[in-house]
Amino acid sequence: MGFARACSVALVGVEGVVVEVQADLEAGVAAFTLVGLPDKSLVESRDRVRAAVVNSGAEWPQKKLTVGLSPASVPKSGSGFDLAVACAVLGAAERIDPKSIADVVMIGELGLDGRVRPVRGVLPAVLAAADAGYRQVVVPEQTAGEAALVPGVSVLGVRSLRQLIAVLCDEPVPDEQRSDEEGRPDPMLAGLMVPGAGLGTGLARGSAAGDRARPDLADVAGQERPRKALEVAAAGGHHLLLTGPPGAGKTMLAERMPAILPPLTRQQSLEVTAVHSVAGILPPGEPLIARAPYCAPHHSATMQSLVGGGNGLPRPGAVSLAHRGILFLDEAPEFSVKALDALRQPLESGHVVVARSAGVVRLPARFLMMLAANPCPCGRHTLSGDGCDCPPSAVRRYQARLSGPLLDRVDLRVTVAPVTREDLMGRGGRGESTATVAARVREARDRAAERLAGTPWTTNSEVPGHELRTRLAAAPGALMAAERDMERGLLTARGLDRVLRVAWTVADLRGAARPDASDVAAALELRSGIPRGVPLGAGAP
């Protein structure tokens, strides 16, 4: 009779649970039993592991074999347990020392020839192992860089089971030939990228060539006020609605928004990388995402694709793929009302909880939402000189598709006017570049971070209303206009708090210690679209 154990990690959403893989050998008819709530792909590991062990030069034990995955109450899915199962079996058969694998976390899929194939979700899995106190991890060689992002963990990247057996037995490590050829993609990476899972996600590359190819804000002709609104939204993390006729530049503005945002911090990068690793859209060769993601799903997207869902345990949706970045909903009124209203909860909380029969998953969803909409079905409702063919009832129905509770959570609502001939031909002068605007945004964010040091918030959009009305109070008399709007029913209590947040961002952009009446007036104008007679950013520091 032989017994051995190794460890692996089961992922539930983007959170991991360390699983103890136990192998028991006893006399009897040769059989392989796998217990512990495995899914279909994990049940099939019996055949993969047996073939991989034999083709790696080891002897498969001809006894009754039982492999248990503990805790048994946690559902396990995926092929990432193969490596741990193989080592536990070899430890029970005394091919390797059981003590050498007892406290080692192993993650990887095995091919029939013994090669170790990479799997999705390595970063969150290693983070869970580190939180549980494990300090040694074995992963496929292709994902060793991703696993090494976790501090305090010793990572061993292997190409084959044969190499791992040699390392554990202190034998000469064989040199396995790489499976990729020069000029061709590595076929071993096929399991990391899931086709169709990106939901319109675009990740900014960190190379110089990628920086040059990124769209520049200076390419946008005219649109001074929408450009200012983009700057305010980026500086404070405020949600933004752009309304205007087709061809006015709404999508161009949204596509240039990620480059204005400051680079992600180390903690934010780990959060974003973990979500994209689980979703299967982490770019090969880029183990750490340093730029804000940009997710632009099509307007036919379902509620499940936006907030998360799917068969079995829920998978990350667009709101999670846009975590710490931009979620852009172009043609927002064309989305289903059910899908749009599902965004209300993550907009407030910064996360989404998806409950299914297979389990409950909590996914991060701290994103900046940008909406783009036409004023009516034909798009000419606000144009002077061109008649709108839509009857008033159609215009009202179209605009009502963006519900009041959803719009109440949008801080900035800006009208994008048609581009004039002078602006389009460049006669009005070229606007500021992305680098110039991004520098101001970083300075404003630094001011906010310094003010919010020691609190759980980092941007103005995250600060609760109670803090804004007490500890972070505006200048005396600054809120008179906002209070009048609230008395007239033009502002809700949530709307007043959001006006205060925008006012703090406007003050940060001009370097003021706290917002005054002009900052509040600018915030009210950006929210309501009603001119207040104060230029954006006016006021004395």
Coordinates of C-alpha atoms in Angstrom, one line a residue:
M1 CA 0.0 0.0 0.0
G2 CA 1.3 3.5 -0.9
F3 CA 0.1 7.0 -0.3
A4 CA 1.3 10.4 -1.4
R5 CA -0.1 13.9 -1.8
A6 CA 0.5 17.0 -3.9
C7 CA -1.3 20.3 -4.2
S8 CA -3.0 22.2 -6.9
V9 CA -5.5 25.1 -7.1
A10 CA -9.2 25.2 -8.0
L11 CA -10.4 28.5 -9.4
V12 CA -13.8 29.9 -8.5
G13 CA -14.1 33.0 -10.7
V14 CA -10.8 34.9 -10.1
E15 CA -10.3 33.5 -6.6
G16 CA -8.5 30.3 -5.9
V17 CA -8.8 27.4 -3.4
V18 CA -5.8 25.2 -2.7
V19 CA -6.7 21.6 -3.4
E20 CA -4.9 18.6 -1.9
V21 CA -4.4 15.8 -4.5
Q22 CA -4.2 12.5 -2.6
A23 CA -3.2 9.2 -4.3
D24 CA -3.7 5.8 -2.6
L25 CA -2.5 2.5 -4.0
E26 CA -3.7 -0.8 -2.6
A27 CA -3.8 -4.4 -3.7
G28 CA -6.6 -5.4 -6.1
V29 CA -7.7 -5.2 -9.7
A30 CA -6.0 -2.5 -11.5
A31 CA -8.3 0.5 -11.7
F32 CA -8.2 4.3 -11.6
T33 CA -10.9 6.1 -9.6
L34 CA -11.0 9.9 -9.4
V35 CA -13.2 11.5 -6.7
G36 CA -13.8 15.0 -5.4
L37 CA -16.4 16.7 -7.6
P38 CA -14.4 16.7 -10.9
D39 CA -15.9 18.1 -14.1
K40 CA -15.7 16.3 -17.5
S41 CA -12.3 17.7 -18.5
L42 CA -10.9 16.7 -15.1
V43 CA -12.4 13.1 -15.3
E44 CA -10.6 12.7 -18.6
S45 CA -7.3 13.4 -16.8
R46 CA -7.2 9.6 -16.0
D47 CA -6.3 8.8 -19.5
R48 CA -4.0 11.8 -20.0
V49 CA -2.0 11.1 -16.9
R50 CA -1.6 7.4 -17.5
A51 CA -0.3 7.9 -21.1
A52 CA 2.0 10.8 -19.9
V53 CA 3.5 8.7 -17.1
V54 CA 4.2 5.8 -19.4
N55 CA 5.6 7.9 -22.2
S56 CA 7.9 9.7 -19.7
G57 CA 9.7 6.5 -19.0
A58 CA 8.0 5.7 -15.6
E59 CA 6.1 2.6 -14.8
W60 CA 2.3 2.8 -14.2
P61 CA 1.3 1.0 -11.0
Q62 CA -0.8 -2.1 -11.7
K63 CA -2.9 -1.8 -8.5
K64 CA -6.1 -0.3 -7.4
L65 CA -5.6 3.5 -7.5
T66 CA -7.8 6.1 -5.9
V67 CA -7.1 9.8 -6.4
G68 CA -9.0 12.2 -4.1
L69 CA -9.3 15.9 -4.5
S70 CA -9.8 17.6 -1.2
P71 CA -11.9 19.6 -0.1
A72 CA -14.4 17.3 -1.8
S73 CA -17.2 20.0 -1.5
V74 CA -15.5 22.4 -3.8
P75 CA -16.2 21.9 -7.6
K76 CA -13.1 21.3 -9.6
S77 CA -12.8 22.1 -13.3
G78 CA -10.2 22.2 -16.0
S79 CA -7.1 20.3 -16.9
G80 CA -4.7 22.1 -14.6
F81 CA -4.7 19.3 -12.1
D82 CA -2.9 16.8 -14.4
L83 CA 0.6 17.6 -13.1
A84 CA -0.4 17.2 -9.5
V85 CA -2.3 14.0 -10.1
A86 CA 0.7 12.5 -12.0
C87 CA 3.2 13.4 -9.2
A88 CA 0.9 12.1 -6.5
V89 CA 0.5 8.8 -8.3
L90 CA 4.3 8.5 -8.8
G91 CA 4.8 9.4 -5.2
A92 CA 2.4 6.6 -4.1
A93 CA 4.3 4.2 -6.4
E94 CA 7.6 5.4 -4.8
R95 CA 9.0 6.5 -8.1
I96 CA 9.6 9.8 -6.4
D97 CA 9.9 10.7 -2.7
P98 CA 6.4 11.5 -1.4
K99 CA 8.0 14.1 1.0
S100 CA 9.4 16.1 -1.9
I101 CA 6.0 16.9 -3.3
A102 CA 3.9 17.2 -0.1
D103 CA 4.0 21.0 0.1
V104 CA 4.5 21.8 -3.6
V105 CA 1.7 23.4 -5.6
M106 CA 1.6 22.0 -9.2
I107 CA -0.4 23.6 -12.0
G108 CA -0.4 22.3 -15.6
E109 CA -2.0 20.1 -18.2
L110 CA -0.3 17.0 -19.5
G111 CA -0.1 15.9 -23.1
L112 CA -0.1 12.2 -23.9
D113 CA 3.6 12.4 -24.7
G114 CA 4.4 13.9 -21.3
R115 CA 4.7 17.5 -22.3
V116 CA 3.4 20.1 -19.9
R117 CA 0.9 22.4 -21.5
P118 CA 0.0 25.8 -20.1
V119 CA -3.4 26.6 -18.7
R120 CA -5.4 29.7 -18.0
G121 CA -5.6 31.4 -14.6
V122 CA -2.0 30.7 -13.4
L123 CA -1.6 34.1 -11.7
P124 CA -4.7 34.0 -9.5
A125 CA -3.9 30.3 -8.8
V126 CA -0.4 31.2 -7.6
L127 CA -1.8 34.2 -5.6
A128 CA -4.1 31.8 -3.8
A129 CA -1.3 29.4 -3.1
A130 CA 0.9 32.2 -1.7
D131 CA -2.0 33.4 0.5
A132 CA -2.4 29.9 1.9
G133 CA 1.3 29.8 2.9
Y134 CA 2.8 27.7 0.1
R135 CA 6.2 28.8 -1.2
Q136 CA 7.0 26.3 -4.0
V137 CA 5.1 26.2 -7.2
V138 CA 5.6 24.2 -10.4
V139 CA 4.0 25.6 -13.6
P140 CA 4.5 25.1 -17.4
E141 CA 7.5 26.9 -18.7
Q142 CA 5.4 29.2 -20.9
T143 CA 3.6 30.7 -17.8
A144 CA 6.6 30.9 -15.5
G145 CA 6.9 34.6 -16.0
E146 CA 3.2 35.1 -15.0
A147 CA 3.7 33.0 -11.9
A148 CA 6.9 34.8 -10.9
L149 CA 4.9 38.1 -10.5
V150 CA 3.8 36.8 -7.1
P151 CA 6.4 37.8 -4.5
G152 CA 7.8 35.3 -2.0
V153 CA 7.1 32.2 -4.2
S154 CA 9.8 30.0 -5.7
V155 CA 8.6 29.1 -9.3
L156 CA 9.9 26.2 -11.3
G157 CA 8.9 26.1 -15.0
V158 CA 9.1 22.8 -16.7
R159 CA 8.5 21.6 -20.3
S160 CA 7.7 17.9 -19.6
L161 CA 6.8 15.5 -16.8
R162 CA 10.2 13.8 -17.5
Q163 CA 12.0 17.0 -16.5
L164 CA 10.0 17.4 -13.3
I165 CA 10.7 13.7 -12.3
A166 CA 14.4 14.4 -12.8
V167 CA 14.3 17.5 -10.7
L168 CA 12.4 15.8 -7.8
C169 CA 14.7 12.8 -7.9
D170 CA 17.9 14.8 -8.1
E171 CA 18.8 13.3 -11.5
P172 CA 20.2 14.9 -14.6
V173 CA 17.5 17.0 -16.2
P174 CA 16.9 16.0 -19.8
D175 CA 16.9 18.8 -22.4
E176 CA 13.4 18.8 -24.0
Q177 CA 13.2 20.2 -27.5
R178 CA 11.0 23.3 -27.9
S179 CA 7.7 22.6 -29.8
D180 CA 7.7 26.0 -31.7
E181 CA 9.6 26.8 -34.8
E182 CA 11.1 30.1 -35.8
G183 CA 8.5 32.4 -37.3
R184 CA 5.6 30.2 -36.2
P185 CA 3.5 30.6 -33.0
D186 CA 4.0 28.1 -30.2
P187 CA 1.2 25.5 -30.5
M188 CA 1.5 24.9 -26.7
L189 CA 0.0 28.4 -26.1
A190 CA -3.3 27.4 -27.8
G191 CA -5.0 26.7 -24.5
L192 CA -4.2 30.2 -23.1
M193 CA -6.1 32.2 -25.7
V194 CA -9.8 31.4 -26.0
P195 CA -11.3 32.5 -29.3
G196 CA -14.3 34.9 -28.9
A197 CA -13.7 35.4 -25.1
G198 CA -12.3 38.9 -25.5
L199 CA -15.7 40.8 -25.9
G200 CA -14.0 43.6 -27.8
T201 CA -11.2 44.0 -25.3
G202 CA -8.1 45.9 -26.5
L203 CA -5.0 45.9 -24.4
A204 CA -2.5 48.7 -24.9
R205 CA 1.0 47.4 -25.7
G206 CA 3.9 48.6 -23.6
S207 CA 6.4 48.8 -26.5
A208 CA 7.5 52.0 -28.2
A209 CA 6.0 50.9 -31.4
G210 CA 2.7 50.3 -29.6
D211 CA 2.9 53.8 -28.2
R212 CA 3.4 55.3 -31.7
A213 CA 0.5 53.3 -33.1
R214 CA -1.9 54.4 -30.3
P215 CA -4.5 57.0 -31.5
D216 CA -3.7 60.5 -30.5
L217 CA -6.2 63.0 -29.0
A218 CA -4.8 65.7 -31.3
D219 CA -6.4 63.8 -34.3
V220 CA -9.9 64.8 -33.1
A221 CA -11.0 67.9 -34.9
G222 CA -12.7 70.6 -32.7
Q223 CA -14.9 69.3 -29.9
E224 CA -13.3 71.4 -27.2
R225 CA -15.9 70.7 -24.6
P226 CA -16.1 66.9 -25.1
R227 CA -12.3 66.8 -24.9
K228 CA -12.4 68.7 -21.6
A229 CA -15.0 66.2 -20.4
L230 CA -12.7 63.3 -21.3
E231 CA -10.0 65.0 -19.2
V232 CA -12.3 65.4 -16.2
A233 CA -13.5 61.8 -16.5
A234 CA -10.0 60.4 -16.7
A235 CA -8.7 62.5 -13.8
G236 CA -11.5 61.5 -11.4
G237 CA -12.7 58.2 -12.8
H238 CA -16.1 59.6 -13.6
H239 CA -18.7 57.9 -15.9
L240 CA -19.4 59.8 -19.1
L241 CA -22.3 60.0 -21.7
L242 CA -21.6 61.4 -25.1
T243 CA -24.7 62.4 -27.1
G244 CA -24.5 63.6 -30.7
P245 CA -25.3 62.9 -34.3
P246 CA -23.5 60.3 -36.3
G247 CA -20.0 61.2 -37.4
A248 CA -19.5 63.9 -34.7
G249 CA -16.5 61.9 -33.2
K250 CA -18.0 60.1 -30.2
T251 CA -16.2 56.8 -31.0
M252 CA -12.9 58.6 -31.8
L253 CA -13.0 60.3 -28.4
A254 CA -13.7 57.0 -26.6
E255 CA -10.9 55.2 -28.4
R256 CA -8.4 57.8 -27.2
M257 CA -9.5 57.6 -23.6
P258 CA -7.3 54.7 -22.4
A259 CA -4.1 56.5 -23.3
I260 CA -5.1 59.5 -21.1
L261 CA -5.5 57.3 -18.1
P262 CA -2.3 56.9 -15.9
P263 CA -0.5 53.6 -15.9
L264 CA -1.8 50.9 -13.5
T265 CA -0.2 50.5 -10.1
R266 CA 1.4 47.2 -9.3
Q267 CA -1.6 46.0 -7.3
Q268 CA -4.0 47.1 -10.1
S269 CA -1.9 45.4 -12.7
L270 CA -2.1 42.1 -10.7
E271 CA -5.9 42.5 -10.5
V272 CA -6.3 43.1 -14.2
T273 CA -3.9 40.4 -15.2
A274 CA -5.6 37.8 -13.0
V275 CA -9.0 38.6 -14.6
H276 CA -7.6 38.4 -18.2
S277 CA -5.7 35.2 -17.4
V278 CA -8.8 33.5 -16.2
A279 CA -10.8 34.7 -19.2
G280 CA -8.1 33.4 -21.6
I281 CA -7.3 36.7 -23.2
L282 CA -3.9 37.4 -21.7
P283 CA -1.5 38.3 -24.5
P284 CA 1.3 35.7 -24.9
G285 CA 4.7 37.1 -23.8
E286 CA 3.1 39.9 -21.7
P287 CA 2.7 38.3 -18.2
L288 CA 1.8 41.7 -16.6
I289 CA -0.8 44.2 -18.0
A290 CA 0.5 47.7 -17.2
R291 CA -2.1 49.7 -19.2
A292 CA -5.7 50.3 -18.6
P293 CA -7.8 47.8 -20.6
Y294 CA -10.5 48.9 -23.1
C295 CA -13.6 46.8 -23.6
A296 CA -16.2 47.7 -26.3
P297 CA -18.8 45.0 -26.6
H298 CA -21.3 45.1 -29.5
H299 CA -24.8 46.4 -28.8
S300 CA -26.2 42.9 -29.3
A301 CA -24.4 41.7 -26.2
T302 CA -26.5 39.8 -23.7
M303 CA -26.7 40.6 -20.0
Q304 CA -24.6 37.5 -19.2
S305 CA -21.8 38.6 -21.5
L306 CA -21.8 42.0 -19.8
V307 CA -21.9 41.1 -16.1
G308 CA -20.6 37.5 -16.3
G309 CA -22.2 34.1 -16.6
G310 CA -22.2 31.0 -18.7
N311 CA -22.7 27.3 -18.1
G312 CA -21.4 25.9 -14.8
L313 CA -19.5 28.4 -12.7
P314 CA -19.9 32.0 -14.1
R315 CA -17.1 33.4 -16.2
P316 CA -15.9 37.1 -16.2
G317 CA -18.1 39.4 -18.4
A318 CA -17.3 42.7 -20.0
V319 CA -17.5 44.7 -16.7
S320 CA -14.8 42.5 -15.3
L321 CA -12.6 42.5 -18.4
A322 CA -12.8 46.3 -18.2
H323 CA -11.7 46.3 -14.5
R324 CA -9.4 49.4 -13.9
G325 CA -10.0 50.5 -17.5
I326 CA -12.7 51.6 -19.9
L327 CA -16.1 50.0 -20.7
F328 CA -17.3 51.7 -23.9
L329 CA -20.9 51.1 -24.9
D330 CA -21.3 52.5 -28.4
E331 CA -24.9 53.0 -29.6
A332 CA -26.0 52.6 -26.0
P333 CA -29.7 52.9 -26.6
E334 CA -29.5 49.8 -28.9
F335 CA -28.4 47.6 -26.0
S336 CA -31.2 45.7 -24.3
V337 CA -32.8 47.5 -21.4
K338 CA -32.2 44.4 -19.2
A339 CA -28.5 44.4 -20.0
L340 CA -28.1 48.1 -19.3
D341 CA -29.9 48.0 -16.0
A342 CA -27.7 45.1 -14.9
L343 CA -24.8 47.6 -14.9
R344 CA -26.3 49.7 -12.1
Q345 CA -25.1 47.5 -9.2
P346 CA -21.4 47.2 -10.3
L347 CA -21.3 50.9 -11.1
E348 CA -21.9 51.6 -7.4
S349 CA -20.1 48.7 -5.7
G350 CA -17.1 48.1 -8.0
H351 CA -17.7 44.4 -8.1
V352 CA -20.4 42.0 -9.4
V353 CA -21.8 39.0 -7.6
V354 CA -23.1 36.3 -10.0
A355 CA -25.2 33.5 -8.5
R356 CA -25.8 30.3 -10.5
S357 CA -26.8 26.8 -9.5
A358 CA -23.2 25.7 -9.7
G359 CA -22.0 28.4 -7.3
V360 CA -21.7 32.1 -6.4
V361 CA -18.8 34.1 -7.9
R362 CA -17.6 37.6 -6.9
L363 CA -15.8 39.3 -9.7
P364 CA -14.0 42.7 -9.7
A365 CA -15.7 45.4 -11.8
R366 CA -14.2 48.8 -11.0
F367 CA -14.4 50.4 -14.4
L368 CA -15.0 53.8 -16.0
M369 CA -18.1 53.6 -18.2
M370 CA -18.4 55.6 -21.4
L371 CA -21.8 55.7 -23.2
A372 CA -22.3 57.0 -26.8
A373 CA -25.7 57.7 -28.1
N374 CA -27.5 59.4 -31.0
P375 CA -30.3 61.9 -30.0
C376 CA -32.9 59.9 -31.9
P377 CA -33.2 56.9 -34.2
C378 CA -32.3 58.9 -37.3
G379 CA -29.6 60.9 -35.5
R380 CA -30.7 64.3 -36.7
H381 CA -32.9 65.4 -33.8
T382 CA -30.6 68.2 -32.6
L383 CA -29.2 69.3 -36.0
S384 CA -30.2 72.8 -37.2
G385 CA -31.2 73.0 -40.8
D386 CA -31.8 69.3 -41.3
G387 CA -35.2 68.0 -40.4
C388 CA -35.6 64.9 -38.1
D389 CA -37.9 62.3 -39.6
C390 CA -38.7 60.7 -36.2
P391 CA -42.0 61.5 -34.6
P392 CA -41.8 62.9 -31.0
S393 CA -43.0 59.6 -29.6
A394 CA -40.2 57.7 -31.3
V395 CA -37.6 60.2 -29.9
R396 CA -39.0 59.8 -26.4
R397 CA -39.0 56.0 -26.6
Y398 CA -35.4 56.0 -28.0
Q399 CA -34.1 58.3 -25.3
A400 CA -36.0 56.4 -22.5
R401 CA -34.0 53.3 -23.3
L402 CA -31.3 54.8 -21.1
S403 CA -33.2 54.6 -17.8
G404 CA -33.3 57.3 -15.2
P405 CA -31.5 55.2 -12.5
L406 CA -28.7 54.4 -14.9
L407 CA -28.2 58.0 -16.0
D408 CA -28.3 59.1 -12.4
R409 CA -25.0 57.1 -12.0
V410 CA -23.4 58.9 -14.9
D411 CA -21.5 62.0 -13.7
L412 CA -20.8 63.7 -17.0
R413 CA -23.3 64.2 -19.9
V414 CA -21.9 66.1 -22.8
T415 CA -23.4 66.9 -26.2
V416 CA -21.0 66.3 -29.1
A417 CA -21.9 68.8 -31.8
P418 CA -21.2 68.2 -35.6
V419 CA -17.7 69.1 -36.7
T420 CA -17.5 72.4 -38.5
R421 CA -15.7 72.8 -41.9
E422 CA -13.1 75.0 -40.3
D423 CA -12.2 72.5 -37.6
L424 CA -12.2 69.6 -40.0
M425 CA -9.8 71.4 -42.4
G426 CA -7.5 72.3 -39.5
R427 CA -8.1 76.1 -39.7
G428 CA -9.1 76.3 -36.0
G429 CA -5.8 74.9 -34.9
R430 CA -4.7 71.5 -33.7
G431 CA -5.9 70.4 -30.3
E432 CA -3.7 69.2 -27.5
S433 CA -2.0 65.9 -27.8
T434 CA -2.7 62.8 -25.7
A435 CA 0.7 63.3 -23.9
T436 CA -0.2 66.8 -22.8
V437 CA -3.6 65.9 -21.4
A438 CA -2.3 62.7 -19.8
A439 CA 0.3 64.7 -17.9
R440 CA -2.4 66.9 -16.4
V441 CA -4.5 63.9 -15.5
R442 CA -1.6 62.3 -13.7
E443 CA -1.0 65.5 -11.7
A444 CA -4.7 65.7 -10.8
R445 CA -4.6 62.0 -9.7
D446 CA -1.5 62.6 -7.6
R447 CA -3.3 65.4 -5.8
A448 CA -6.3 63.2 -5.2
A449 CA -4.1 60.3 -4.0
E450 CA -2.3 62.6 -1.6
R451 CA -5.5 63.9 -0.2
L452 CA -7.0 60.4 0.1
A453 CA -3.9 58.8 1.6
G454 CA -4.8 56.5 4.5
T455 CA -8.3 55.8 3.1
P456 CA -9.5 52.9 1.0
W457 CA -10.2 55.3 -2.0
T458 CA -7.8 56.4 -4.6
T459 CA -9.9 58.5 -7.0
N460 CA -12.6 61.2 -6.4
S461 CA -15.3 59.0 -8.0
E462 CA -14.9 56.4 -5.2
V463 CA -15.3 58.8 -2.2
P464 CA -18.7 58.3 -0.4
G465 CA -21.0 61.3 -0.1
H466 CA -20.8 61.5 3.7
E467 CA -17.0 62.1 3.5
L468 CA -17.6 64.8 0.8
R469 CA -20.1 66.6 3.0
T470 CA -18.1 66.4 6.2
R471 CA -14.3 65.8 6.2
L472 CA -13.8 66.8 2.5
A473 CA -16.0 69.9 2.5
A474 CA -16.1 72.4 -0.3
A475 CA -15.5 76.1 0.2
P476 CA -18.2 78.1 2.1
G477 CA -21.1 78.9 -0.2
A478 CA -19.8 76.7 -3.0
L479 CA -22.9 74.4 -3.0
M480 CA -25.6 77.0 -3.2
A481 CA -26.3 76.4 -6.9
A482 CA -26.4 72.6 -6.3
E483 CA -28.7 72.9 -3.4
R484 CA -31.1 75.0 -5.4
D485 CA -31.1 72.4 -8.1
M486 CA -31.9 69.7 -5.6
E487 CA -34.8 71.7 -4.1
R488 CA -36.2 72.0 -7.6
G489 CA -36.0 68.3 -8.2
L490 CA -33.3 68.6 -10.8
L491 CA -30.8 66.7 -8.6
T492 CA -31.2 63.6 -6.5
A493 CA -29.2 62.9 -3.4
R494 CA -27.0 60.6 -5.4
G495 CA -26.7 63.3 -8.1
L496 CA -25.6 65.9 -5.5
D497 CA -22.8 63.6 -4.3
R498 CA -21.7 63.0 -7.8
V499 CA -21.6 66.7 -8.5
L500 CA -19.4 67.1 -5.5
R501 CA -17.0 64.4 -6.8
V502 CA -16.7 66.1 -10.2
A503 CA -16.2 69.5 -8.5
W504 CA -13.2 68.0 -6.6
T505 CA -11.8 66.7 -9.9
V506 CA -12.2 70.1 -11.6
A507 CA -10.4 71.7 -8.6
D508 CA -7.6 69.1 -8.8
L509 CA -7.1 69.8 -12.5
R510 CA -6.5 73.5 -11.8
G511 CA -4.4 72.9 -8.7
A512 CA -6.9 74.3 -6.1
A513 CA -6.9 73.1 -2.5
R514 CA -10.7 72.6 -2.5
P515 CA -13.6 73.3 -4.9
D516 CA -15.3 76.7 -5.0
A517 CA -18.5 77.9 -6.5
S518 CA -17.0 78.0 -10.0
D519 CA -15.9 74.3 -9.7
V520 CA -19.4 73.3 -8.6
A521 CA -21.0 75.3 -11.4
A522 CA -18.7 73.5 -13.9
A523 CA -19.7 70.2 -12.4
L524 CA -23.4 71.0 -12.7
E525 CA -23.0 72.1 -16.3
L526 CA -21.1 68.9 -17.1
R527 CA -23.9 66.8 -15.5
S528 CA -26.9 68.6 -16.8
G529 CA -25.7 70.2 -20.0
I530 CA -27.2 73.5 -19.0
P531 CA -24.8 76.4 -19.4
R532 CA -23.9 78.1 -16.1
G533 CA -21.8 80.9 -17.6
V534 CA -18.5 79.6 -16.1
P535 CA -15.8 78.2 -18.3
L536 CA -14.6 74.7 -17.3
G537 CA -11.6 75.1 -14.9
A538 CA -12.3 78.7 -14.1
G539 CA -11.7 80.0 -10.6
A540 CA -8.8 81.1 -8.5
P541 CA -6.6 78.5 -6.9

